[in-house]
Amino acid sequence: MSTLCKKAWISAAISLAFAAAPAWAAAPMAKTQAPGYFRMMLGQFEVTALNDGTVDLPANTILKNIAPAHIDAALAKSFLKNPVETSVNAFLINTGSKLVLVDTGAGKLFGPTLGRFLANLKASGYQPEQIDEIYITHMHGDHIGGLEANEQPAFPNALVRAQKAESDYWLSQANMDKAASKGGFQGAMKMINPYAAAGRFKAFEGGVELVPGIKALPGKGHTPGHSAYLVESGGQRLVLIGDMIHVGAVQLDDPQVTITFDSDSTLAAHERKAEFDQAAKNGDFIGAAHLQFPGLGHLRSNGKGYTWIPVNYTVPR
């Protein structure tokens, strides 16, 4: 066979092979996210950020002390738009002798985009039965809703703790009777009362050390007994700030912007400024419930505002 004939034969064979190959349909989109946990070391403590999902916040209607046009501009600067898909984060601290959880997500109290905390806790390698203590920043539903699972306490061995001013407010029948909206009170009672009935809810007052290395930082701007928590180990500090900030793209540049959910917006802005100034000065880690998951990073002062520096991704060793 001549060289020309061989080339023609090979070309025809290749064409036939490709013509006979099946045409594969495009793979369907997965439409799922990776398990929502992130781990870092803080001195000798292991900290695991746990995501409960996201919730859309209508920033233009809930943020105060700022014009809607400025909100839109600030969001666009961060490649975001209204409503803002906002993370709901909780944090697990393994001190080596205690497993301490700060907040629990929304459970079934909010919509279908939340309530993923327990699945992510298990994906991270822990079980709810292992949790020793749960510290609540405040009793809004997206922080306490995960205390229940299938009408039962989700953490059967845990002691639940919160500031006394917070529990006194939300667990009061008299306060609920006076309130125009009763859902927040009903949710708090539903979540906390089963633990209290079993002797596993214990309120505290002030800036007490709850276990070695974890101290309460009391406040009352966002809710009557909102508490942040300072975690210290090996010379490193992490401040779990709860709801001191909701829309980072707006409030980091302009810390005087508040939110309608604050009990006392003036005091909430003051508490945020004081804590953020200290964290920026000290180089503390910040753990935020509503900054983009994992909500861990540092703050750097930037004029009247702050720059958020997310934690570096590391592999545990």
CSV table of C-alpha atoms in Angstrom, one decimal:
chain,number,residue,atom,x,y,z
A,1,MET,CA,0.0,0.0,0.0
A,2,SER,CA,1.4,3.4,-0.9
A,3,THR,CA,2.2,6.0,1.7
A,4,LEU,CA,-0.7,8.2,0.4
A,5,CYS,CA,-3.1,5.3,0.7
A,6,LYS,CA,-2.0,4.5,4.2
A,7,LYS,CA,-2.6,8.2,5.3
A,8,ALA,CA,-6.0,8.1,3.7
A,9,TRP,CA,-6.9,4.9,5.4
A,10,ILE,CA,-5.7,6.1,8.9
A,11,SER,CA,-7.7,9.4,8.5
A,12,ALA,CA,-10.8,7.5,7.5
A,13,ALA,CA,-10.4,5.1,10.5
A,14,ILE,CA,-10.0,8.0,13.0
A,15,SER,CA,-13.1,9.8,11.5
A,16,LEU,CA,-15.1,6.6,11.8
A,17,ALA,CA,-14.0,6.1,15.5
A,18,PHE,CA,-15.1,9.5,16.5
A,19,ALA,CA,-18.4,9.2,14.6
A,20,ALA,CA,-19.1,6.0,16.4
A,21,ALA,CA,-18.3,7.5,19.9
A,22,PRO,CA,-21.4,8.1,22.0
A,23,ALA,CA,-22.5,11.7,22.6
A,24,TRP,CA,-22.4,12.2,26.4
A,25,ALA,CA,-25.0,14.6,27.9
A,26,ALA,CA,-23.7,17.4,30.1
A,27,ALA,CA,-23.4,16.4,33.8
A,28,PRO,CA,-26.2,17.9,36.0
A,29,MET,CA,-25.2,20.7,38.3
A,30,ALA,CA,-24.7,19.5,41.9
A,31,LYS,CA,-26.2,22.6,43.5
A,32,THR,CA,-24.7,21.7,46.9
A,33,GLN,CA,-21.9,23.3,49.0
A,34,ALA,CA,-19.0,21.7,50.8
A,35,PRO,CA,-19.6,20.7,54.4
A,36,GLY,CA,-19.7,23.9,56.4
A,37,TYR,CA,-16.8,23.7,58.9
A,38,PHE,CA,-13.4,25.3,59.2
A,39,ARG,CA,-10.7,24.5,61.7
A,40,MET,CA,-7.9,26.5,63.2
A,41,MET,CA,-5.7,26.4,66.3
A,42,LEU,CA,-5.7,29.1,68.9
A,43,GLY,CA,-2.7,28.4,71.1
A,44,GLN,CA,-3.5,24.9,72.5
A,45,PHE,CA,-7.2,25.2,71.8
A,46,GLU,CA,-8.8,23.8,68.6
A,47,VAL,CA,-11.5,26.2,67.2
A,48,THR,CA,-14.0,24.9,64.7
A,49,ALA,CA,-16.3,27.4,62.8
A,50,LEU,CA,-19.6,25.8,61.9
A,51,ASN,CA,-22.0,27.2,59.4
A,52,ASP,CA,-25.8,26.9,59.8
A,53,GLY,CA,-26.5,28.2,56.2
A,54,THR,CA,-27.3,31.6,55.0
A,55,VAL,CA,-30.2,34.1,55.2
A,56,ASP,CA,-31.1,37.0,52.9
A,57,LEU,CA,-30.9,40.3,54.7
A,58,PRO,CA,-32.8,43.3,53.1
A,59,ALA,CA,-30.0,45.8,53.9
A,60,ASN,CA,-31.9,48.7,52.5
A,61,THR,CA,-34.8,48.3,54.9
A,62,ILE,CA,-33.0,47.1,58.1
A,63,LEU,CA,-29.9,49.2,58.3
A,64,LYS,CA,-30.1,52.6,60.0
A,65,ASN,CA,-28.1,55.9,60.0
A,66,ILE,CA,-27.3,55.6,56.3
A,67,ALA,CA,-29.0,56.5,53.0
A,68,PRO,CA,-30.2,53.6,50.8
A,69,ALA,CA,-28.1,54.9,47.9
A,70,HIS,CA,-25.0,54.6,50.1
A,71,ILE,CA,-25.9,51.1,51.1
A,72,ASP,CA,-26.2,50.1,47.4
A,73,ALA,CA,-22.8,51.7,46.6
A,74,ALA,CA,-21.1,50.0,49.6
A,75,LEU,CA,-22.5,46.6,48.5
A,76,ALA,CA,-21.5,47.1,44.9
A,77,LYS,CA,-18.0,47.9,46.0
A,78,SER,CA,-17.8,44.4,47.5
A,79,PHE,CA,-19.5,42.8,44.5
A,80,LEU,CA,-22.7,42.3,46.4
A,81,LYS,CA,-26.3,43.4,46.0
A,82,ASN,CA,-29.5,43.7,48.1
A,83,PRO,CA,-30.7,41.5,49.7
A,84,VAL,CA,-27.4,40.3,51.0
A,85,GLU,CA,-26.9,36.5,51.4
A,86,THR,CA,-25.6,36.4,55.0
A,87,SER,CA,-23.8,33.6,56.8
A,88,VAL,CA,-25.0,32.3,60.2
A,89,ASN,CA,-22.0,30.9,62.1
A,90,ALA,CA,-21.4,29.2,65.4
A,91,PHE,CA,-18.1,28.2,67.0
A,92,LEU,CA,-16.9,25.1,68.8
A,93,ILE,CA,-13.9,25.3,71.1
A,94,ASN,CA,-12.0,22.2,72.2
A,95,THR,CA,-9.9,23.2,75.2
A,96,GLY,CA,-8.5,19.7,75.6
A,97,SER,CA,-10.7,19.1,78.6
A,98,LYS,CA,-14.0,20.6,77.5
A,99,LEU,CA,-16.0,21.0,74.3
A,100,VAL,CA,-17.7,24.4,74.4
A,101,LEU,CA,-20.1,25.6,71.8
A,102,VAL,CA,-20.9,29.2,71.2
A,103,ASP,CA,-24.4,29.6,69.6
A,104,THR,CA,-26.3,26.9,67.8
A,105,GLY,CA,-27.7,28.3,64.6
A,106,ALA,CA,-31.4,28.7,63.7
A,107,GLY,CA,-32.6,25.1,63.7
A,108,LYS,CA,-36.2,25.1,62.4
A,109,LEU,CA,-37.0,28.7,63.5
A,110,PHE,CA,-36.1,30.2,60.2
A,111,GLY,CA,-36.4,29.1,56.5
A,112,PRO,CA,-35.0,26.2,54.5
A,113,THR,CA,-31.7,27.9,53.9
A,114,LEU,CA,-30.7,27.6,57.5
A,115,GLY,CA,-30.8,24.7,60.0
A,116,ARG,CA,-27.7,22.9,58.8
A,117,PHE,CA,-25.6,23.2,62.0
A,118,LEU,CA,-26.1,19.7,63.3
A,119,ALA,CA,-25.1,18.1,60.0
A,120,ASN,CA,-22.0,20.3,59.8
A,121,LEU,CA,-21.1,19.5,63.4
A,122,LYS,CA,-21.2,15.8,62.6
A,123,ALA,CA,-19.3,16.3,59.3
A,124,SER,CA,-16.6,18.1,61.3
A,125,GLY,CA,-16.0,14.9,63.4
A,126,TYR,CA,-18.0,15.7,66.5
A,127,GLN,CA,-21.3,14.5,67.9
A,128,PRO,CA,-23.9,16.6,69.8
A,129,GLU,CA,-23.6,14.2,72.8
A,130,GLN,CA,-20.0,15.3,73.2
A,131,ILE,CA,-20.8,18.9,73.8
A,132,ASP,CA,-20.1,19.8,77.5
A,133,GLU,CA,-21.3,23.5,77.6
A,134,ILE,CA,-23.1,25.9,75.3
A,135,TYR,CA,-22.7,29.6,75.7
A,136,ILE,CA,-25.4,31.7,74.0
A,137,THR,CA,-24.4,35.2,72.8
A,138,HIS,CA,-28.1,36.2,72.9
A,139,MET,CA,-31.5,34.7,72.4
A,140,HIS,CA,-32.5,35.7,68.9
A,141,GLY,CA,-33.8,32.7,67.0
A,142,ASP,CA,-30.8,32.3,64.6
A,143,HIS,CA,-28.5,31.7,67.7
A,144,ILE,CA,-30.6,29.4,69.8
A,145,GLY,CA,-32.8,27.6,67.3
A,146,GLY,CA,-30.4,24.7,67.1
A,147,LEU,CA,-30.9,23.8,70.7
A,148,GLU,CA,-33.8,21.6,69.7
A,149,ALA,CA,-33.9,18.7,67.3
A,150,ASN,CA,-37.2,16.8,66.6
A,151,GLU,CA,-38.9,18.3,69.7
A,152,GLN,CA,-36.0,17.1,71.9
A,153,PRO,CA,-32.9,18.8,73.3
A,154,ALA,CA,-30.3,18.4,70.6
A,155,PHE,CA,-27.4,18.3,73.1
A,156,PRO,CA,-28.5,15.8,75.8
A,157,ASN,CA,-25.4,16.2,78.0
A,158,ALA,CA,-24.7,20.0,77.7
A,159,LEU,CA,-25.1,22.8,80.2
A,160,VAL,CA,-26.5,25.9,78.5
A,161,ARG,CA,-25.4,29.3,79.8
A,162,ALA,CA,-26.3,32.9,79.0
A,163,GLN,CA,-26.2,36.3,80.7
A,164,LYS,CA,-28.9,36.6,83.4
A,165,ALA,CA,-30.1,39.9,81.8
A,166,GLU,CA,-30.8,38.1,78.6
A,167,SER,CA,-32.6,35.1,80.1
A,168,ASP,CA,-34.6,37.4,82.5
A,169,TYR,CA,-35.8,39.4,79.5
A,170,TRP,CA,-36.7,36.6,76.9
A,171,LEU,CA,-38.0,34.0,79.4
A,172,SER,CA,-40.4,36.4,81.0
A,173,GLN,CA,-44.1,35.8,80.5
A,174,ALA,CA,-44.8,39.4,81.6
A,175,ASN,CA,-42.4,40.8,79.0
A,176,MET,CA,-44.0,38.6,76.3
A,177,ASP,CA,-47.5,39.7,77.3
A,178,LYS,CA,-46.5,43.4,76.8
A,179,ALA,CA,-44.7,42.8,73.5
A,180,ALA,CA,-46.3,43.6,70.2
A,181,SER,CA,-44.4,40.7,68.6
A,182,LYS,CA,-44.3,37.6,70.7
A,183,GLY,CA,-42.4,35.2,68.4
A,184,GLY,CA,-39.0,35.9,69.8
A,185,PHE,CA,-40.1,35.2,73.3
A,186,GLN,CA,-41.9,32.0,72.3
A,187,GLY,CA,-38.9,30.8,70.4
A,188,ALA,CA,-36.6,31.5,73.4
A,189,MET,CA,-38.9,29.7,75.8
A,190,LYS,CA,-39.3,26.7,73.5
A,191,MET,CA,-35.5,26.3,73.2
A,192,ILE,CA,-34.4,27.1,76.8
A,193,ASN,CA,-37.1,25.7,79.0
A,194,PRO,CA,-36.4,22.0,78.3
A,195,TYR,CA,-32.8,22.5,79.5
A,196,ALA,CA,-33.9,24.5,82.5
A,197,ALA,CA,-36.4,21.8,83.4
A,198,ALA,CA,-33.6,19.3,83.4
A,199,GLY,CA,-31.4,21.6,85.6
A,200,ARG,CA,-29.1,22.2,82.6
A,201,PHE,CA,-29.6,25.9,82.1
A,202,LYS,CA,-27.5,28.3,84.3
A,203,ALA,CA,-27.4,32.0,83.9
A,204,PHE,CA,-24.4,34.1,84.8
A,205,GLU,CA,-23.7,37.8,85.4
A,206,GLY,CA,-20.9,40.0,84.3
A,207,GLY,CA,-17.5,39.3,82.9
A,208,VAL,CA,-16.9,35.9,84.5
A,209,GLU,CA,-14.6,33.1,83.4
A,210,LEU,CA,-16.9,30.2,82.6
A,211,VAL,CA,-14.2,27.6,82.0
A,212,PRO,CA,-10.4,28.1,82.0
A,213,GLY,CA,-9.6,30.2,78.9
A,214,ILE,CA,-13.1,31.4,78.1
A,215,LYS,CA,-14.5,34.6,79.6
A,216,ALA,CA,-17.8,36.4,79.1
A,217,LEU,CA,-17.8,40.0,77.8
A,218,PRO,CA,-21.2,41.5,78.7
A,219,GLY,CA,-23.1,44.0,76.7
A,220,LYS,CA,-26.6,45.3,76.2
A,221,GLY,CA,-26.8,47.2,73.0
A,222,HIS,CA,-28.0,44.5,70.6
A,223,THR,CA,-30.2,42.8,73.2
A,224,PRO,CA,-30.6,43.4,76.9
A,225,GLY,CA,-28.0,40.7,77.8
A,226,HIS,CA,-25.9,40.3,74.6
A,227,SER,CA,-22.6,38.6,75.5
A,228,ALA,CA,-19.4,38.3,73.5
A,229,TYR,CA,-16.9,35.7,74.6
A,230,LEU,CA,-13.1,36.0,74.9
A,231,VAL,CA,-11.1,32.8,74.2
A,232,GLU,CA,-7.4,32.8,75.3
A,233,SER,CA,-4.8,30.2,74.9
A,234,GLY,CA,-1.0,30.2,74.4
A,235,GLY,CA,-0.9,34.0,74.2
A,236,GLN,CA,-3.5,34.2,71.4
A,237,ARG,CA,-6.9,35.8,71.8
A,238,LEU,CA,-10.2,35.2,69.9
A,239,VAL,CA,-13.3,37.3,70.5
A,240,LEU,CA,-16.6,35.7,69.5
A,241,ILE,CA,-18.7,38.8,68.9
A,242,GLY,CA,-22.1,37.5,68.2
A,243,ASP,CA,-24.2,40.1,66.6
A,244,MET,CA,-21.9,43.1,66.9
A,245,ILE,CA,-22.0,43.3,63.1
A,246,HIS,CA,-24.4,42.1,60.4
A,247,VAL,CA,-23.5,43.5,57.0
A,248,GLY,CA,-19.7,43.8,56.9
A,249,ALA,CA,-19.6,45.4,53.4
A,250,VAL,CA,-21.4,48.4,54.9
A,251,GLN,CA,-20.6,48.5,58.6
A,252,LEU,CA,-16.9,47.9,58.5
A,253,ASP,CA,-16.4,51.2,56.5
A,254,ASP,CA,-19.1,53.0,58.5
A,255,PRO,CA,-19.3,51.5,62.1
A,256,GLN,CA,-22.0,54.0,63.1
A,257,VAL,CA,-24.5,52.2,60.8
A,258,THR,CA,-26.8,50.1,63.0
A,259,ILE,CA,-29.6,47.7,62.4
A,260,THR,CA,-33.3,47.6,63.4
A,261,PHE,CA,-32.8,44.4,65.4
A,262,ASP,CA,-30.7,46.4,68.0
A,263,SER,CA,-32.5,47.0,71.4
A,264,ASP,CA,-30.4,50.2,71.8
A,265,SER,CA,-28.8,51.2,68.5
A,266,THR,CA,-26.7,54.0,70.0
A,267,LEU,CA,-25.2,51.6,72.6
A,268,ALA,CA,-24.8,48.9,70.0
A,269,ALA,CA,-22.7,51.2,67.9
A,270,HIS,CA,-20.6,52.2,70.9
A,271,GLU,CA,-20.0,48.6,72.0
A,272,ARG,CA,-19.0,47.7,68.4
A,273,LYS,CA,-16.5,50.6,68.2
A,274,ALA,CA,-14.9,49.8,71.5
A,275,GLU,CA,-14.5,46.1,70.8
A,276,PHE,CA,-13.3,46.6,67.2
A,277,ASP,CA,-10.7,49.3,68.3
A,278,GLN,CA,-9.4,46.9,71.0
A,279,ALA,CA,-9.2,43.9,68.6
A,280,ALA,CA,-7.4,46.0,66.0
A,281,LYS,CA,-4.9,47.3,68.6
A,282,ASN,CA,-4.2,43.9,70.1
A,283,GLY,CA,-4.3,41.9,66.9
A,284,ASP,CA,-7.0,39.6,68.3
A,285,PHE,CA,-8.8,37.1,66.1
A,286,ILE,CA,-12.5,37.9,65.7
A,287,GLY,CA,-15.2,35.3,65.2
A,288,ALA,CA,-18.4,36.8,63.8
A,289,ALA,CA,-21.8,35.2,63.5
A,290,HIS,CA,-22.7,37.1,60.4
A,291,LEU,CA,-19.6,37.7,58.4
A,292,GLN,CA,-18.9,35.4,55.4
A,293,PHE,CA,-18.2,31.9,56.6
A,294,PRO,CA,-16.1,31.0,58.4
A,295,GLY,CA,-16.4,34.5,60.0
A,296,LEU,CA,-12.8,34.3,61.4
A,297,GLY,CA,-10.2,36.9,60.8
A,298,HIS,CA,-8.5,40.1,62.0
A,299,LEU,CA,-9.5,43.8,62.0
A,300,ARG,CA,-7.2,46.6,60.9
A,301,SER,CA,-8.1,50.2,61.6
A,302,ASN,CA,-8.7,52.2,58.4
A,303,GLY,CA,-9.6,55.8,59.1
A,304,LYS,CA,-13.0,55.9,60.8
A,305,GLY,CA,-13.6,52.2,59.8
A,306,TYR,CA,-11.9,48.9,59.6
A,307,THR,CA,-10.5,46.5,57.1
A,308,TRP,CA,-11.4,42.8,57.5
A,309,ILE,CA,-8.6,40.4,57.0
A,310,PRO,CA,-9.9,36.8,56.7
A,311,VAL,CA,-8.0,34.1,58.5
A,312,ASN,CA,-5.4,32.3,56.4
A,313,TYR,CA,-6.4,28.8,55.3
A,314,THR,CA,-4.3,26.2,57.1
A,315,VAL,CA,-4.1,22.4,57.3
A,316,PRO,CA,-4.0,21.1,60.9
A,317,ARG,CA,-0.7,19.4,61.7
